[in-house]
mmCIF file of N, CA and C in Angstrom:
data_model
loop_
_atom_site.group_PDB
_atom_site.id
_atom_site.type_symbol
_atom_site.label_atom_id
_atom_site.label_comp_id
_atom_site.label_asym_id
_atom_site.label_seq_id
_atom_site.Cartn_x
_atom_site.Cartn_y
_atom_site.Cartn_z
ATOM 1 N N MET Y 213 131.386 148.241 65.445
ATOM 2 C CA MET Y 213 129.915 147.522 65.071
ATOM 3 C C MET Y 213 130.244 146.118 64.321
ATOM 4 N N GLU Y 214 129.786 144.958 64.808
ATOM 5 C CA GLU Y 214 130.087 143.785 64.274
ATOM 6 C C GLU Y 214 129.830 143.588 62.817
ATOM 7 N N ASN Y 215 128.976 144.022 62.330
ATOM 8 C CA ASN Y 215 128.804 143.840 60.881
ATOM 9 C C ASN Y 215 128.777 145.227 60.135
ATOM 10 N N ALA Y 216 130.089 145.623 59.733
ATOM 11 C CA ALA Y 216 130.178 146.906 59.187
ATOM 12 C C ALA Y 216 130.093 146.969 57.620
ATOM 13 N N ARG Y 217 130.247 145.619 57.061
ATOM 14 C CA ARG Y 217 130.129 145.582 55.634
ATOM 15 C C ARG Y 217 128.788 146.247 55.097
ATOM 16 N N VAL Y 218 128.982 146.985 54.093
ATOM 17 C CA VAL Y 218 127.668 147.619 53.475
ATOM 18 C C VAL Y 218 127.571 146.888 52.129
ATOM 19 N N MET Y 219 126.432 146.391 52.020
ATOM 20 C CA MET Y 219 126.022 145.483 50.725
ATOM 21 C C MET Y 219 125.529 146.556 49.583
ATOM 22 N N SER Y 220 125.751 146.290 48.527
ATOM 23 C CA SER Y 220 125.024 147.150 47.403
ATOM 24 C C SER Y 220 123.799 146.371 46.986
ATOM 25 N N LYS Y 221 123.732 145.085 46.957
ATOM 26 C CA LYS Y 221 122.477 144.439 46.723
ATOM 27 C C LYS Y 221 122.273 143.277 47.755
ATOM 28 N N PRO Y 222 121.059 143.102 47.959
ATOM 29 C CA PRO Y 222 120.628 141.958 48.994
ATOM 30 C C PRO Y 222 121.117 140.604 48.301
ATOM 31 N N CYS Y 223 121.267 139.623 49.275
ATOM 32 C CA CYS Y 223 121.444 138.330 48.778
ATOM 33 C C CYS Y 223 120.937 137.235 49.731
ATOM 34 N N PHE Y 224 120.654 136.062 49.225
ATOM 35 C CA PHE Y 224 120.224 134.855 50.073
ATOM 36 C C PHE Y 224 120.649 133.718 49.290
ATOM 37 N N TRP Y 225 120.456 132.508 50.290
ATOM 38 C CA TRP Y 225 120.931 131.182 49.837
ATOM 39 C C TRP Y 225 119.700 130.478 49.551
ATOM 40 N N TYR Y 226 119.593 129.869 48.197
ATOM 41 C CA TYR Y 226 118.429 129.002 48.119
ATOM 42 C C TYR Y 226 118.838 127.676 47.393
ATOM 43 N N ASN Y 227 118.447 126.501 47.957
ATOM 44 C CA ASN Y 227 118.688 125.279 47.117
ATOM 45 C C ASN Y 227 120.240 125.155 46.739
ATOM 46 N N GLY Y 228 121.108 125.543 47.656
ATOM 47 C CA GLY Y 228 122.619 125.236 47.128
ATOM 48 C C GLY Y 228 123.324 126.338 46.461
ATOM 49 N N GLN Y 229 122.441 127.602 46.408
ATOM 50 C CA GLN Y 229 123.288 128.638 45.435
ATOM 51 C C GLN Y 229 122.972 130.045 46.282
ATOM 52 N N LEU Y 230 123.942 130.727 46.217
ATOM 53 C CA LEU Y 230 123.991 132.091 46.734
ATOM 54 C C LEU Y 230 123.322 132.900 45.549
ATOM 55 N N ILE Y 231 122.425 133.623 45.877
ATOM 56 C CA ILE Y 231 121.660 134.266 44.901
ATOM 57 C C ILE Y 231 121.542 135.964 45.145
ATOM 58 N N GLU Y 232 122.183 136.690 44.493
ATOM 59 C CA GLU Y 232 122.044 138.089 44.491
ATOM 60 C C GLU Y 232 120.793 138.733 44.213
ATOM 61 N N GLY Y 233 120.011 139.629 44.897
ATOM 62 C CA GLY Y 233 118.894 140.275 44.690
ATOM 63 C C GLY Y 233 117.812 139.796 45.708
ATOM 64 N N ASN Y 234 116.536 140.103 45.506
ATOM 65 C CA ASN Y 234 115.408 139.882 46.501
ATOM 66 C C ASN Y 234 114.185 139.192 46.091
ATOM 67 N N SER Y 235 114.495 138.537 44.873
ATOM 68 C CA SER Y 235 113.368 137.620 44.359
ATOM 69 C C SER Y 235 113.628 136.283 44.315
ATOM 70 N N LEU Y 236 112.504 135.445 44.442
ATOM 71 C CA LEU Y 236 112.711 134.048 44.428
ATOM 72 C C LEU Y 236 111.445 133.387 43.561
ATOM 73 N N SER Y 237 111.586 132.576 42.493
ATOM 74 C CA SER Y 237 110.619 132.052 41.945
ATOM 75 C C SER Y 237 110.164 130.735 42.568
ATOM 76 N N LEU Y 238 108.856 130.676 42.814
ATOM 77 C CA LEU Y 238 108.312 129.298 43.351
ATOM 78 C C LEU Y 238 107.005 129.087 42.574
ATOM 79 N N THR Y 239 106.663 127.831 42.359
ATOM 80 C CA THR Y 239 105.461 127.432 41.441
ATOM 81 C C THR Y 239 104.235 127.636 42.483
ATOM 82 N N ILE Y 240 103.199 128.057 41.907
ATOM 83 C CA ILE Y 240 101.967 128.421 42.473
ATOM 84 C C ILE Y 240 101.433 127.217 43.392
ATOM 85 N N ASP Y 241 101.831 126.064 43.145
ATOM 86 C CA ASP Y 241 101.408 125.050 43.994
ATOM 87 C C ASP Y 241 102.312 124.420 44.920
ATOM 88 N N GLU Y 242 103.502 125.380 45.285
ATOM 89 C CA GLU Y 242 104.490 125.104 46.298
ATOM 90 C C GLU Y 242 103.802 124.994 47.798
ATOM 91 N N PRO Y 243 103.665 123.751 48.390
ATOM 92 C CA PRO Y 243 103.235 123.740 49.735
ATOM 93 C C PRO Y 243 103.683 124.602 50.879
ATOM 94 N N GLY Y 244 104.961 125.146 50.618
ATOM 95 C CA GLY Y 244 105.342 125.985 51.588
ATOM 96 C C GLY Y 244 104.776 127.368 51.248
ATOM 97 N N PHE Y 245 104.482 127.778 50.231
ATOM 98 C CA PHE Y 245 103.693 128.978 49.830
ATOM 99 C C PHE Y 245 102.302 128.814 50.014
ATOM 100 N N ILE Y 246 101.564 127.831 49.569
ATOM 101 C CA ILE Y 246 100.087 127.828 49.903
ATOM 102 C C ILE Y 246 99.785 127.415 51.364
ATOM 103 N N TYR Y 247 100.442 126.418 51.958
ATOM 104 C CA TYR Y 247 99.925 126.129 53.332
ATOM 105 C C TYR Y 247 101.022 126.473 54.353
ATOM 106 N N GLY Y 248 101.992 127.201 54.023
ATOM 107 C CA GLY Y 248 103.022 127.449 55.031
ATOM 108 C C GLY Y 248 103.805 126.262 55.468
ATOM 109 N N ALA Y 249 103.896 125.295 54.882
ATOM 110 C CA ALA Y 249 104.562 123.983 54.936
ATOM 111 C C ALA Y 249 106.025 124.021 54.989
ATOM 112 N N THR Y 250 106.593 124.711 56.046
ATOM 113 C CA THR Y 250 108.000 124.878 56.011
ATOM 114 C C THR Y 250 108.263 124.611 57.723
ATOM 115 N N VAL Y 251 109.537 124.574 57.981
ATOM 116 C CA VAL Y 251 110.087 124.710 59.363
ATOM 117 C C VAL Y 251 111.312 125.659 59.333
ATOM 118 N N PHE Y 252 111.311 126.469 60.383
ATOM 119 C CA PHE Y 252 112.398 127.305 60.392
ATOM 120 C C PHE Y 252 113.002 127.630 61.494
ATOM 121 N N THR Y 253 114.011 128.338 61.640
ATOM 122 C CA THR Y 253 114.620 128.895 62.953
ATOM 123 C C THR Y 253 115.558 130.147 62.549
ATOM 124 N N THR Y 254 115.539 130.972 63.519
ATOM 125 C CA THR Y 254 116.196 132.306 63.246
ATOM 126 C C THR Y 254 117.191 132.499 64.398
ATOM 127 N N LEU Y 255 118.415 132.727 63.975
ATOM 128 C CA LEU Y 255 119.525 132.728 64.933
ATOM 129 C C LEU Y 255 120.451 133.916 64.718
ATOM 130 N N ARG Y 256 120.913 134.262 65.815
ATOM 131 C CA ARG Y 256 121.974 135.519 65.905
ATOM 132 C C ARG Y 256 123.227 134.843 65.842
ATOM 133 N N VAL Y 257 124.116 135.368 64.834
ATOM 134 C CA VAL Y 257 125.274 134.727 64.793
ATOM 135 C C VAL Y 257 126.536 135.824 65.443
ATOM 136 N N TYR Y 258 127.196 135.367 66.484
ATOM 137 C CA TYR Y 258 128.064 136.139 67.062
ATOM 138 C C TYR Y 258 129.461 136.036 66.387
ATOM 139 N N HIS Y 259 130.143 137.106 66.438
ATOM 140 C CA HIS Y 259 131.481 137.394 65.816
ATOM 141 C C HIS Y 259 131.752 136.467 64.494
ATOM 142 N N GLN Y 260 130.606 136.621 63.655
ATOM 143 C CA GLN Y 260 130.724 135.896 62.356
ATOM 144 C C GLN Y 260 131.181 134.581 62.381
ATOM 145 N N SER Y 261 130.572 133.756 63.335
ATOM 146 C CA SER Y 261 131.077 132.441 63.507
ATOM 147 C C SER Y 261 129.889 131.541 63.991
ATOM 148 N N LEU Y 262 129.703 130.520 63.142
ATOM 149 C CA LEU Y 262 128.639 129.578 63.328
ATOM 150 C C LEU Y 262 129.094 128.639 64.559
ATOM 151 N N ASP Y 263 130.360 128.738 64.828
ATOM 152 C CA ASP Y 263 130.799 127.759 66.127
ATOM 153 C C ASP Y 263 131.010 128.508 67.127
ATOM 154 N N HIS Y 264 130.772 130.083 67.351
ATOM 155 C CA HIS Y 264 130.854 130.722 68.382
ATOM 156 C C HIS Y 264 129.673 130.156 69.574
ATOM 157 N N PRO Y 265 130.019 130.023 70.672
ATOM 158 C CA PRO Y 265 129.121 129.240 71.769
ATOM 159 C C PRO Y 265 127.748 129.889 71.846
ATOM 160 N N LEU Y 266 127.764 131.374 71.659
ATOM 161 C CA LEU Y 266 126.603 131.968 71.860
ATOM 162 C C LEU Y 266 125.587 131.853 70.530
ATOM 163 N N THR Y 267 126.210 131.375 69.483
ATOM 164 C CA THR Y 267 125.389 131.343 68.261
ATOM 165 C C THR Y 267 124.589 129.976 68.286
ATOM 166 N N HIS Y 268 124.970 129.096 69.036
ATOM 167 C CA HIS Y 268 124.236 127.735 69.187
ATOM 168 C C HIS Y 268 123.788 127.170 67.923
ATOM 169 N N TRP Y 269 124.674 127.014 66.934
ATOM 170 C CA TRP Y 269 124.504 126.482 65.596
ATOM 171 C C TRP Y 269 123.912 125.179 65.671
ATOM 172 N N THR Y 270 124.681 124.214 66.609
ATOM 173 C CA THR Y 270 124.159 122.920 66.793
ATOM 174 C C THR Y 270 122.800 122.675 67.282
ATOM 175 N N ASN Y 271 122.489 123.486 68.174
ATOM 176 C CA ASN Y 271 121.142 123.493 68.989
ATOM 177 C C ASN Y 271 120.085 123.679 67.810
ATOM 178 N N HIS Y 272 120.279 124.763 67.023
ATOM 179 C CA HIS Y 272 119.501 125.253 65.936
ATOM 180 C C HIS Y 272 119.205 124.095 64.916
ATOM 181 N N CYS Y 273 120.317 123.468 64.616
ATOM 182 C CA CYS Y 273 120.308 122.207 63.576
ATOM 183 C C CYS Y 273 119.503 121.006 64.118
ATOM 184 N N HIS Y 274 119.716 120.838 65.411
ATOM 185 C CA HIS Y 274 118.927 119.718 66.150
ATOM 186 C C HIS Y 274 117.419 120.007 66.023
ATOM 187 N N ARG Y 275 117.075 121.272 66.422
ATOM 188 C CA ARG Y 275 115.728 121.483 66.390
ATOM 189 C C ARG Y 275 115.107 121.313 65.054
ATOM 190 N N LEU Y 276 115.809 121.767 63.982
ATOM 191 C CA LEU Y 276 115.163 121.639 62.509
ATOM 192 C C LEU Y 276 115.219 120.221 62.252
ATOM 193 N N GLN Y 277 116.037 119.365 62.638
ATOM 194 C CA GLN Y 277 116.214 118.024 62.340
ATOM 195 C C GLN Y 277 114.989 117.220 63.104
ATOM 196 N N SER Y 278 114.848 117.536 64.442
ATOM 197 C CA SER Y 278 113.719 117.060 65.148
ATOM 198 C C SER Y 278 112.290 117.405 64.580
ATOM 199 N N SER Y 279 112.162 118.518 64.224
ATOM 200 C CA SER Y 279 110.848 118.933 63.443
ATOM 201 C C SER Y 279 110.699 118.231 62.089
ATOM 202 N N LEU Y 280 111.701 118.004 61.179
ATOM 203 C CA LEU Y 280 111.509 117.554 60.015
ATOM 204 C C LEU Y 280 111.161 115.916 60.180
ATOM 205 N N GLN Y 281 112.020 115.384 61.371
ATOM 206 C CA GLN Y 281 111.549 113.990 61.459
ATOM 207 C C GLN Y 281 110.035 113.733 62.183
ATOM 208 N N ALA Y 282 109.654 114.730 62.892
ATOM 209 C CA ALA Y 282 108.329 114.572 63.315
ATOM 210 C C ALA Y 282 107.228 114.730 62.152
ATOM 211 N N PHE Y 283 107.552 115.525 61.125
ATOM 212 C CA PHE Y 283 106.674 115.552 59.949
ATOM 213 C C PHE Y 283 106.878 114.569 59.097
ATOM 214 N N GLY Y 284 108.007 113.915 59.108
ATOM 215 C CA GLY Y 284 108.352 112.815 58.022
ATOM 216 C C GLY Y 284 108.949 113.544 56.777
ATOM 217 N N TRP Y 285 109.510 114.612 56.716
ATOM 218 C CA TRP Y 285 109.829 115.320 55.766
ATOM 219 C C TRP Y 285 111.416 115.006 55.494
ATOM 220 N N GLN Y 286 111.863 115.255 54.140
ATOM 221 C CA GLN Y 286 113.330 114.883 53.703
ATOM 222 C C GLN Y 286 114.206 115.947 54.542
ATOM 223 N N GLN Y 287 115.230 115.328 55.056
ATOM 224 C CA GLN Y 287 116.262 116.055 55.575
ATOM 225 C C GLN Y 287 117.148 116.881 54.283
ATOM 226 N N PRO Y 288 117.493 118.033 54.601
ATOM 227 C CA PRO Y 288 118.326 118.806 53.691
ATOM 228 C C PRO Y 288 119.694 118.286 53.581
ATOM 229 N N ASP Y 289 120.571 118.600 52.902
ATOM 230 C CA ASP Y 289 121.981 118.360 52.685
ATOM 231 C C ASP Y 289 122.563 119.306 53.768
ATOM 232 N N TRP Y 290 122.874 118.797 54.823
ATOM 233 C CA TRP Y 290 123.250 119.656 56.086
ATOM 234 C C TRP Y 290 124.654 120.381 55.728
ATOM 235 N N GLU Y 291 125.561 119.706 55.154
ATOM 236 C CA GLU Y 291 126.791 120.499 54.619
ATOM 237 C C GLU Y 291 126.456 121.663 53.786
ATOM 238 N N GLN Y 292 125.618 121.340 52.829
ATOM 239 C CA GLN Y 292 125.263 122.575 51.905
ATOM 240 C C GLN Y 292 124.381 123.675 52.697
ATOM 241 N N LEU Y 293 123.707 123.379 53.620
ATOM 242 C CA LEU Y 293 123.094 124.291 54.537
ATOM 243 C C LEU Y 293 124.054 125.088 55.451
ATOM 244 N N ARG Y 294 124.915 124.266 56.101
ATOM 245 C CA ARG Y 294 126.037 125.065 56.719
ATOM 246 C C ARG Y 294 126.881 126.009 55.660
ATOM 247 N N GLN Y 295 127.091 125.440 54.529
ATOM 248 C CA GLN Y 295 127.745 126.431 53.552
ATOM 249 C C GLN Y 295 126.997 127.567 53.362
ATOM 250 N N GLY Y 296 125.717 127.529 53.125
ATOM 251 C CA GLY Y 296 124.951 128.646 52.873
ATOM 252 C C GLY Y 296 124.884 129.731 53.955
ATOM 253 N N ALA Y 297 124.784 129.194 55.249
ATOM 254 C CA ALA Y 297 124.892 129.932 56.387
ATOM 255 C C ALA Y 297 126.189 130.683 56.408
ATOM 256 N N GLN Y 298 127.399 129.891 56.123
ATOM 257 C CA GLN Y 298 128.705 130.581 56.140
ATOM 258 C C GLN Y 298 128.716 131.594 55.256
ATOM 259 N N SER Y 299 128.153 131.481 54.036
ATOM 260 C CA SER Y 299 128.402 132.451 52.998
ATOM 261 C C SER Y 299 127.658 133.697 53.358
ATOM 262 N N LEU Y 300 126.667 133.773 54.144
ATOM 263 C CA LEU Y 300 125.790 134.908 54.613
ATOM 264 C C LEU Y 300 126.248 135.752 55.895
ATOM 265 N N ILE Y 301 127.067 134.928 56.805
ATOM 266 C CA ILE Y 301 127.479 135.484 58.059
ATOM 267 C C ILE Y 301 128.226 136.635 58.188
ATOM 268 N N THR Y 302 129.245 136.900 57.093
ATOM 269 C CA THR Y 302 129.916 138.167 56.881
ATOM 270 C C THR Y 302 129.159 139.307 56.690
ATOM 271 N N LEU Y 303 127.847 139.080 56.036
ATOM 272 C CA LEU Y 303 126.954 140.052 55.617
ATOM 273 C C LEU Y 303 125.797 140.433 56.653
ATOM 274 N N TYR Y 304 125.396 139.436 57.398
ATOM 275 C CA TYR Y 304 124.177 139.455 58.115
ATOM 276 C C TYR Y 304 124.534 138.892 59.576
ATOM 277 N N PRO Y 305 124.373 139.562 60.632
ATOM 278 C CA PRO Y 305 124.393 139.008 61.804
ATOM 279 C C PRO Y 305 123.139 138.122 62.414
ATOM 280 N N VAL Y 306 121.917 138.176 61.575
ATOM 281 C CA VAL Y 306 120.876 137.437 62.021
ATOM 282 C C VAL Y 306 120.463 136.760 60.673
ATOM 283 N N LEU Y 307 120.305 135.358 60.849
ATOM 284 C CA LEU Y 307 119.838 134.417 59.769
ATOM 285 C C LEU Y 307 118.607 133.921 60.045
ATOM 286 N N ARG Y 308 117.877 133.740 59.032
ATOM 287 C CA ARG Y 308 116.579 132.929 59.125
ATOM 288 C C ARG Y 308 116.804 131.616 58.139
ATOM 289 N N ILE Y 309 116.651 130.560 58.692
ATOM 290 C CA ILE Y 309 116.806 129.310 57.862
ATOM 291 C C ILE Y 309 115.543 128.617 57.823
ATOM 292 N N THR Y 310 115.008 128.437 56.583
ATOM 293 C CA THR Y 310 113.726 128.076 56.262
ATOM 294 C C THR Y 310 113.957 126.593 55.559
ATOM 295 N N LEU Y 311 113.268 125.555 55.835
ATOM 296 C CA LEU Y 311 113.408 124.135 55.211
ATOM 297 C C LEU Y 311 112.141 123.829 54.677
ATOM 298 N N PHE Y 312 112.164 123.266 53.465
ATOM 299 C CA PHE Y 312 110.865 122.736 52.810
ATOM 300 C C PHE Y 312 110.905 121.308 53.041
ATOM 301 N N PRO Y 313 109.546 120.913 52.691
ATOM 302 C CA PRO Y 313 109.313 119.404 52.950
ATOM 303 C C PRO Y 313 110.136 118.497 52.027
ATOM 304 N N ASP Y 314 110.629 118.988 50.751
ATOM 305 C CA ASP Y 314 111.342 118.021 50.022
ATOM 306 C C ASP Y 314 112.984 118.324 50.134
ATOM 307 N N GLY Y 315 113.356 118.834 51.279
ATOM 308 C CA GLY Y 315 114.768 119.193 51.508
ATOM 309 C C GLY Y 315 115.384 120.374 51.004
ATOM 310 N N ARG Y 316 114.620 121.405 50.245
ATOM 311 C CA ARG Y 316 115.306 122.449 49.939
ATOM 312 C C ARG Y 316 115.460 123.419 51.050
ATOM 313 N N GLU Y 317 116.544 124.307 51.017
ATOM 314 C CA GLU Y 317 116.747 125.288 52.188
ATOM 315 C C GLU Y 317 116.761 126.645 51.369
ATOM 316 N N LEU Y 318 116.136 127.653 52.317
ATOM 317 C CA LEU Y 318 116.343 129.068 51.971
ATOM 318 C C LEU Y 318 116.791 129.660 53.301
ATOM 319 N N ILE Y 319 117.924 130.649 53.093
ATOM 320 C CA ILE Y 319 118.526 131.285 54.142
ATOM 321 C C ILE Y 319 118.523 132.654 53.875
ATOM 322 N N MET Y 320 118.005 133.364 54.519
ATOM 323 C CA MET Y 320 117.929 134.899 54.342
ATOM 324 C C MET Y 320 118.587 135.640 55.721
ATOM 325 N N GLY Y 321 119.107 136.727 55.410
ATOM 326 C CA GLY Y 321 119.782 137.434 56.737
ATOM 327 C C GLY Y 321 119.233 138.779 56.725
ATOM 328 N N ARG Y 322 119.476 139.372 57.759
ATOM 329 C CA ARG Y 322 119.005 140.895 58.061
ATOM 330 C C ARG Y 322 120.041 141.325 59.145
ATOM 331 N N PRO Y 323 120.156 142.690 59.241
ATOM 332 C CA PRO Y 323 120.802 143.469 60.245
ATOM 333 C C PRO Y 323 120.127 143.334 61.675
ATOM 334 N N LEU Y 324 120.854 143.483 62.681
ATOM 335 C CA LEU Y 324 120.314 143.615 64.012
ATOM 336 C C LEU Y 324 119.543 145.059 64.219
ATOM 337 N N PRO Y 325 118.437 145.075 64.794
ATOM 338 C CA PRO Y 325 117.709 146.355 64.999
ATOM 339 C C PRO Y 325 118.912 147.266 65.718
ATOM 340 N N ALA Y 326 118.572 148.678 65.298
ATOM 341 C CA ALA Y 326 119.438 149.599 65.932
ATOM 342 C C ALA Y 326 119.620 149.623 67.340
ATOM 343 N N ASN Y 327 118.578 149.302 68.045
ATOM 344 C CA ASN Y 327 118.689 149.381 69.527
ATOM 345 C C ASN Y 327 119.206 148.024 70.207
ATOM 346 N N LEU Y 328 119.690 147.249 69.603
ATOM 347 C CA LEU Y 328 120.475 145.968 70.189
ATOM 348 C C LEU Y 328 121.846 146.034 69.974
#
């Protein structure tokens, strides 16, 4: 099985930091919370590599960039975003990358469903 590592605690990447746990603090007036003002992509990571051809990392990033440009939102620090994804791919074969209007990033992972 590709992702055999067992985690004791879940973790995620938020705004440049790897965070252990399953809680994130947002203000009650956060547009992403109130209005769903985010853009996101979900990707399958093959062989724990963002550069594997089936992962299509560059295509996912281009779609996110296009969406942010269409809305006139701030671009994230793309190097930081890649660092966050890289920090999670040894733990999770599926990543969801969510970008906020002000450039913050949230990356969460999950296992593959058992039937895949």
